[in-house]
Tab-separated table of C-alpha atoms and ligand atoms in Angstrom:
chain	number	residue	atom	x	y	z
V	216	UNK	CA	0.000	0.000	0.000
V	217	UNK	CA	1.287	3.486	-0.841
V	218	UNK	CA	0.154	5.950	1.788
V	219	UNK	CA	2.028	9.061	0.715
V	220	UNK	CA	3.202	8.752	-2.899
V	221	UNK	CA	2.308	6.185	-5.528
V	222	UNK	CA	4.514	5.410	-8.498
V	223	UNK	CA	2.836	5.107	-11.875
V	224	UNK	CA	4.024	2.713	-14.564
V	225	UNK	CA	5.833	5.583	-16.236
V	226	UNK	CA	7.710	6.202	-12.994
V	227	UNK	CA	5.916	9.445	-12.072
V	228	UNK	CA	4.978	10.024	-8.457
V	229	UNK	CA	1.371	10.756	-7.611
V	230	UNK	CA	0.472	12.242	-4.236
V	231	UNK	CA	-1.852	9.993	-2.216
V	232	UNK	CA	-1.678	11.712	1.173
V	233	UNK	CA	-3.292	9.089	3.428
V	234	UNK	CA	-1.309	10.193	6.453
V	235	UNK	CA	-3.718	8.803	9.004
V	236	UNK	CA	-3.526	5.410	7.265
V	237	UNK	CA	0.251	5.585	7.442
V	238	UNK	CA	0.229	6.352	11.179
V	239	UNK	CA	-2.228	3.514	11.799
V	240	UNK	CA	-0.060	1.075	9.831
V	241	UNK	CA	3.399	2.036	11.075
V	242	UNK	CA	4.715	2.698	14.575
V	243	UNK	CA	7.336	5.261	13.578
V	244	UNK	CA	6.749	6.709	10.087
V	245	UNK	CA	9.924	8.124	8.463
V	246	UNK	CA	11.815	6.958	11.586
V	247	UNK	CA	10.814	10.362	12.969
V	248	UNK	CA	11.539	9.348	16.576
V	249	UNK	CA	15.194	9.607	15.522
V	250	UNK	CA	15.709	6.497	17.600
V	251	UNK	CA	18.111	4.560	15.410
V	252	UNK	CA	17.549	3.953	11.719
V	253	UNK	CA	19.282	5.546	8.767
V	254	UNK	CA	17.677	8.967	9.292
V	255	UNK	CA	18.667	9.335	12.957
V	256	UNK	CA	21.773	11.421	12.324
V	257	UNK	CA	19.899	13.569	9.792
V	258	UNK	CA	17.135	14.328	12.312
V	259	UNK	CA	19.723	15.244	14.920
V	260	UNK	CA	21.430	17.660	12.547
V	261	UNK	CA	18.199	19.210	11.301
V	262	UNK	CA	16.542	19.581	14.711
V	263	UNK	CA	19.732	20.955	16.275
V	264	UNK	CA	20.048	23.579	13.526
V	265	UNK	CA	16.399	24.520	13.927
V	266	UNK	CA	16.590	24.803	17.724
V	267	UNK	CA	19.820	26.772	17.562
V	268	UNK	CA	18.333	29.258	15.102
V	269	UNK	CA	15.103	29.757	17.074
V	270	UNK	CA	17.073	30.211	20.314
V	271	UNK	CA	19.367	32.753	18.695
V	272	UNK	CA	16.780	34.743	16.725
V	273	UNK	CA	13.918	34.877	19.205
V	274	UNK	CA	14.729	37.417	21.850
V	275	UNK	CA	11.319	38.266	23.287
V	276	UNK	CA	9.643	37.003	26.465
V	277	UNK	CA	8.324	33.503	27.044
V	278	UNK	CA	8.110	32.040	23.575
V	279	UNK	CA	4.906	30.643	22.082
V	280	UNK	CA	5.660	28.377	19.140
V	281	UNK	CA	3.812	26.027	16.828
V	282	UNK	CA	5.001	23.294	14.517
V	283	UNK	CA	2.790	22.470	11.559
V	284	UNK	CA	2.918	18.847	10.436
V	285	UNK	CA	4.315	17.853	13.825
V	286	UNK	CA	3.648	14.111	13.568
V	287	UNK	CA	4.513	12.419	16.847
V	288	UNK	CA	6.025	15.646	18.158
V	289	UNK	CA	9.701	14.682	18.460
V	290	UNK	CA	11.011	17.842	16.788
V	291	UNK	CA	8.700	19.849	19.051
V	292	UNK	CA	10.004	18.128	22.160
V	293	UNK	CA	13.564	18.980	21.097
V	294	UNK	CA	12.550	22.624	20.557
V	295	UNK	CA	10.805	22.804	23.917
V	296	UNK	CA	13.864	21.422	25.697
V	297	UNK	CA	16.412	23.528	23.824
V	298	UNK	CA	14.574	26.842	23.598
V	299	UNK	CA	11.945	26.738	26.343
V	300	UNK	CA	8.589	28.474	26.133
V	301	UNK	CA	5.308	26.823	25.256
V	302	UNK	CA	5.014	24.760	22.094
V	303	UNK	CA	1.987	23.500	20.197
V	304	UNK	CA	1.752	21.184	17.234
V	305	UNK	CA	-0.799	20.454	14.570
V	306	UNK	CA	-1.030	17.549	12.167
V	307	UNK	CA	-3.484	16.321	9.568
V	308	UNK	CA	-3.391	12.771	10.965
V	309	UNK	CA	-5.609	12.326	14.046
V	310	UNK	CA	-3.738	9.095	14.895
V	311	UNK	CA	-0.447	10.998	15.036
V	312	UNK	CA	-1.987	13.677	17.256
V	313	UNK	CA	-3.412	11.106	19.669
V	314	UNK	CA	-0.026	9.451	20.052
V	315	UNK	CA	1.776	12.805	20.339
V	316	UNK	CA	-0.510	13.792	23.230
V	317	UNK	CA	0.461	10.613	25.082
V	318	UNK	CA	4.166	11.031	24.358
V	319	UNK	CA	4.384	14.744	25.249
V	320	UNK	CA	1.769	15.731	27.841
V	321	UNK	CA	3.593	19.057	28.300
V	322	UNK	CA	2.743	20.154	24.731
V	323	UNK	CA	-0.559	21.100	23.064
V	324	UNK	CA	-1.734	19.352	19.879
V	325	UNK	CA	-4.396	20.088	17.273
V	326	UNK	CA	-5.619	17.797	14.488
V	327	UNK	CA	-6.321	19.331	11.102
V	328	UNK	CA	-4.904	20.396	7.769
V	329	UNK	CA	-2.906	23.588	7.349
V	330	UNK	CA	-4.288	23.964	3.821
V	331	UNK	CA	-7.919	24.166	4.955
V	332	UNK	CA	-9.865	26.319	7.396
V	333	UNK	CA	-7.735	26.369	10.554
V	334	UNK	CA	-8.881	23.768	13.104
V	335	UNK	CA	-7.844	25.992	15.982
V	336	UNK	CA	-9.571	28.510	18.194
V	337	UNK	CA	-9.909	32.035	16.697
V	338	UNK	CA	-7.631	33.292	19.488
V	339	UNK	CA	-4.737	31.370	17.886
V	340	UNK	CA	-4.669	33.801	14.955
V	341	UNK	CA	-1.695	36.147	15.428
V	342	UNK	CA	-0.866	34.381	18.690
V	343	UNK	CA	2.444	32.623	17.990
V	344	UNK	CA	5.948	34.083	18.043
V	345	UNK	CA	7.237	31.288	15.827
V	346	UNK	CA	5.500	29.004	13.307
V	347	UNK	CA	7.490	26.167	11.763
V	348	UNK	CA	6.744	24.118	8.661
V	349	UNK	CA	8.897	21.145	9.455
V	350	UNK	CA	9.396	18.354	6.892
V	351	UNK	CA	6.037	19.252	5.372
V	352	UNK	CA	6.784	20.997	2.085
V	353	UNK	CA	6.143	18.275	-0.510
V	354	UNK	CA	2.811	17.306	1.021
V	355	UNK	CA	1.394	20.809	0.697
V	356	UNK	CA	3.249	21.985	-2.397
V	357	UNK	CA	0.083	21.974	-4.534
V	358	UNK	CA	-1.527	24.276	-1.980
V	359	UNK	CA	1.543	26.172	-0.906
V	360	UNK	CA	-0.245	29.536	-0.785
V	361	UNK	CA	-2.908	28.245	1.608
V	362	UNK	CA	-0.331	26.466	3.783
V	363	UNK	CA	2.084	29.371	4.123
V	364	UNK	CA	-0.568	32.065	4.467
V	365	UNK	CA	-2.249	30.024	7.212
V	366	UNK	CA	1.086	29.599	8.988
V	367	UNK	CA	1.665	33.341	8.681
V	368	UNK	CA	-1.860	34.022	9.951
V	369	UNK	CA	-1.062	32.164	13.164
V	370	UNK	CA	2.081	34.247	13.634
V	371	UNK	CA	2.162	37.710	15.171
V	372	UNK	CA	3.614	40.640	13.240
V	373	UNK	CA	7.360	40.591	13.940
V	374	UNK	CA	7.275	36.839	14.579
V	375	UNK	CA	9.144	34.146	12.663
V	376	UNK	CA	7.867	31.779	9.972
V	377	UNK	CA	10.383	28.989	9.452
V	378	UNK	CA	10.766	26.227	6.878
V	379	UNK	CA	12.916	23.286	7.921
V	380	UNK	CA	13.129	20.728	5.159
V	381	UNK	CA	15.071	17.697	3.940
V	382	UNK	CA	16.164	17.748	0.306
V	383	UNK	CA	17.134	14.609	-1.553
V	384	UNK	CA	20.765	14.248	-2.558
V	385	UNK	CA	19.632	12.717	-5.834
V	386	UNK	CA	16.938	13.718	-8.308
V	387	UNK	CA	13.841	15.420	-6.853
V	388	UNK	CA	11.013	13.357	-8.317
V	389	UNK	CA	8.055	15.344	-7.021
V	390	UNK	CA	7.139	19.029	-6.958
V	391	UNK	CA	10.188	20.212	-8.912
V	392	UNK	CA	7.910	22.112	-11.316
V	393	UNK	CA	6.819	24.259	-8.349
V	394	UNK	CA	9.879	24.281	-6.113
V	395	UNK	CA	13.080	22.788	-7.467
V	396	UNK	CA	15.454	22.032	-4.606
V	397	UNK	CA	16.468	24.467	-1.908
V	398	UNK	CA	17.083	27.339	-4.329
V	399	UNK	CA	13.767	26.810	-6.089
V	400	UNK	CA	11.928	26.702	-2.774
V	401	UNK	CA	13.572	29.893	-1.610
V	402	UNK	CA	12.758	31.598	-4.913
V	403	UNK	CA	9.128	30.503	-4.598
V	404	UNK	CA	8.811	31.973	-1.104
V	405	UNK	CA	10.452	35.242	-2.094
V	406	UNK	CA	8.152	35.597	-5.099
V	407	UNK	CA	4.865	34.567	-3.464
V	408	UNK	CA	4.972	35.899	0.085
V	409	UNK	CA	6.062	39.546	0.138
V	410	UNK	CA	4.910	39.985	3.740
V	411	UNK	CA	7.566	37.459	4.772
V	412	UNK	CA	11.013	39.040	4.890
V	413	UNK	CA	13.919	36.622	4.558
V	414	UNK	CA	16.296	36.902	7.474
V	415	UNK	CA	18.291	33.711	7.123
V	416	UNK	CA	18.693	30.904	4.562
V	417	UNK	CA	21.082	28.039	5.121
V	418	UNK	CA	21.635	24.862	3.194
V	419	UNK	CA	23.672	21.957	4.510
V	420	UNK	CA	24.693	19.818	1.560
V	421	UNK	CA	27.288	17.769	3.409
V	422	UNK	CA	27.451	14.103	2.547
V	423	UNK	CA	27.521	12.579	5.994
V	424	UNK	CA	23.736	12.416	6.522
V	425	UNK	CA	20.913	10.703	4.648
V	426	UNK	CA	19.570	14.014	3.280
V	427	UNK	CA	20.631	17.568	2.684
V	428	UNK	CA	18.986	20.048	5.034
V	429	UNK	CA	17.445	23.405	4.256
V	430	UNK	CA	16.517	26.079	6.748
V	431	UNK	CA	14.701	29.295	5.749
V	432	UNK	CA	13.731	31.876	8.312
V	433	UNK	CA	11.350	34.730	7.554
V	434	UNK	CA	10.001	37.558	9.636
V	435	UNK	CA	6.344	38.420	9.251
V	436	UNK	CA	6.424	42.127	8.542
V	437	UNK	CA	2.700	42.808	8.260
V	438	UNK	CA	-0.687	41.158	8.054
V	439	UNK	CA	-1.192	40.030	4.496
V	440	UNK	CA	-3.757	38.649	2.060
O	1143	LIG	C1	7.662	13.763	7.394
O	1143	LIG	S1	6.459	14.030	8.659
O	1143	LIG	C2	7.325	15.178	9.704
O	1143	LIG	C3	6.972	15.084	11.173
O	1143	LIG	C4	7.684	16.112	12.062
O	1143	LIG	N1	7.521	17.468	11.560
O	1143	LIG	C5	9.146	15.796	12.176
O	1143	LIG	O1	9.942	16.548	11.625
O	1143	LIG	O2	9.477	14.792	12.829
O	1143	LIG	C6	5.256	15.097	7.845
O	1143	LIG	C7	3.995	15.310	8.642
O	1143	LIG	O3	3.163	16.268	7.995
O	1143	LIG	C8	1.821	15.906	8.200
O	1143	LIG	N2	0.983	16.587	7.192
O	1143	LIG	C9	0.885	16.310	5.872
O	1143	LIG	N3	0.038	17.144	5.257
O	1143	LIG	C10	-0.419	18.012	6.215
O	1143	LIG	C11	-1.333	19.112	6.199
O	1143	LIG	N4	-1.961	19.495	5.083
O	1143	LIG	N5	-1.562	19.779	7.364
O	1143	LIG	C12	-0.942	19.386	8.509
O	1143	LIG	N6	-0.077	18.346	8.579
O	1143	LIG	C13	0.185	17.661	7.453
O	1143	LIG	C14	1.837	14.373	8.108
O	1143	LIG	O4	0.732	13.760	8.719
O	1143	LIG	C15	3.163	14.055	8.817
O	1143	LIG	O5	2.981	13.802	10.184
């Protein structure tokens, strides 16, 4: 069964997007716990870079952050430990959210899609200091405007909107027509979201981990669209 992408006979990838099915079928999708497996060292690198950047760039009071596409909440837990403050997560897969609540009772979780009407209380609009799209890009690329504008909506003016994303070392077989690699993704954001000002872009293309890692940090300069 293909839960996320399905390969056609011609070798093209078609997006399936049955994330709840995936979480019901597998204990640790993508090895996201970082507990062993071939991606463990990549997750460490990526989550350390993300936590370091948030800790360095956020200089306000007690931080309120949200991760969109949080899965079982392991990246969130790392952020909460490294940076402090209060962290929330949202994910399209109710099964992932249920498990995340059990694993991290100190964090708050919402179930819903970032590309639809926000499944969060109205008070969450403009509430967060930091909103992170973490390892989510390819699953929302067809609705990137909705996803990013929703993330920005949750963020206060002056707050940070961050993309933390793995990029394949080899050929990108999906979404390259919209965002080709790290450079293409950055170009897309700069062209489409003028209310988001780029403050940092870093790409780690070292060979020692399973993936390359991209980090893009924007400041929300005004309410938009
Ligand atoms: C590769 S996992 C990353 C999990 C976590 N961010 C991490 O880094 O460990 C991608 C997650 O995005 C979620 N997702 C996919 N489409 C989504 C959408 N439209 N809205 C919210 N979450 C979504 C999936 O259910 C999955 O848990």
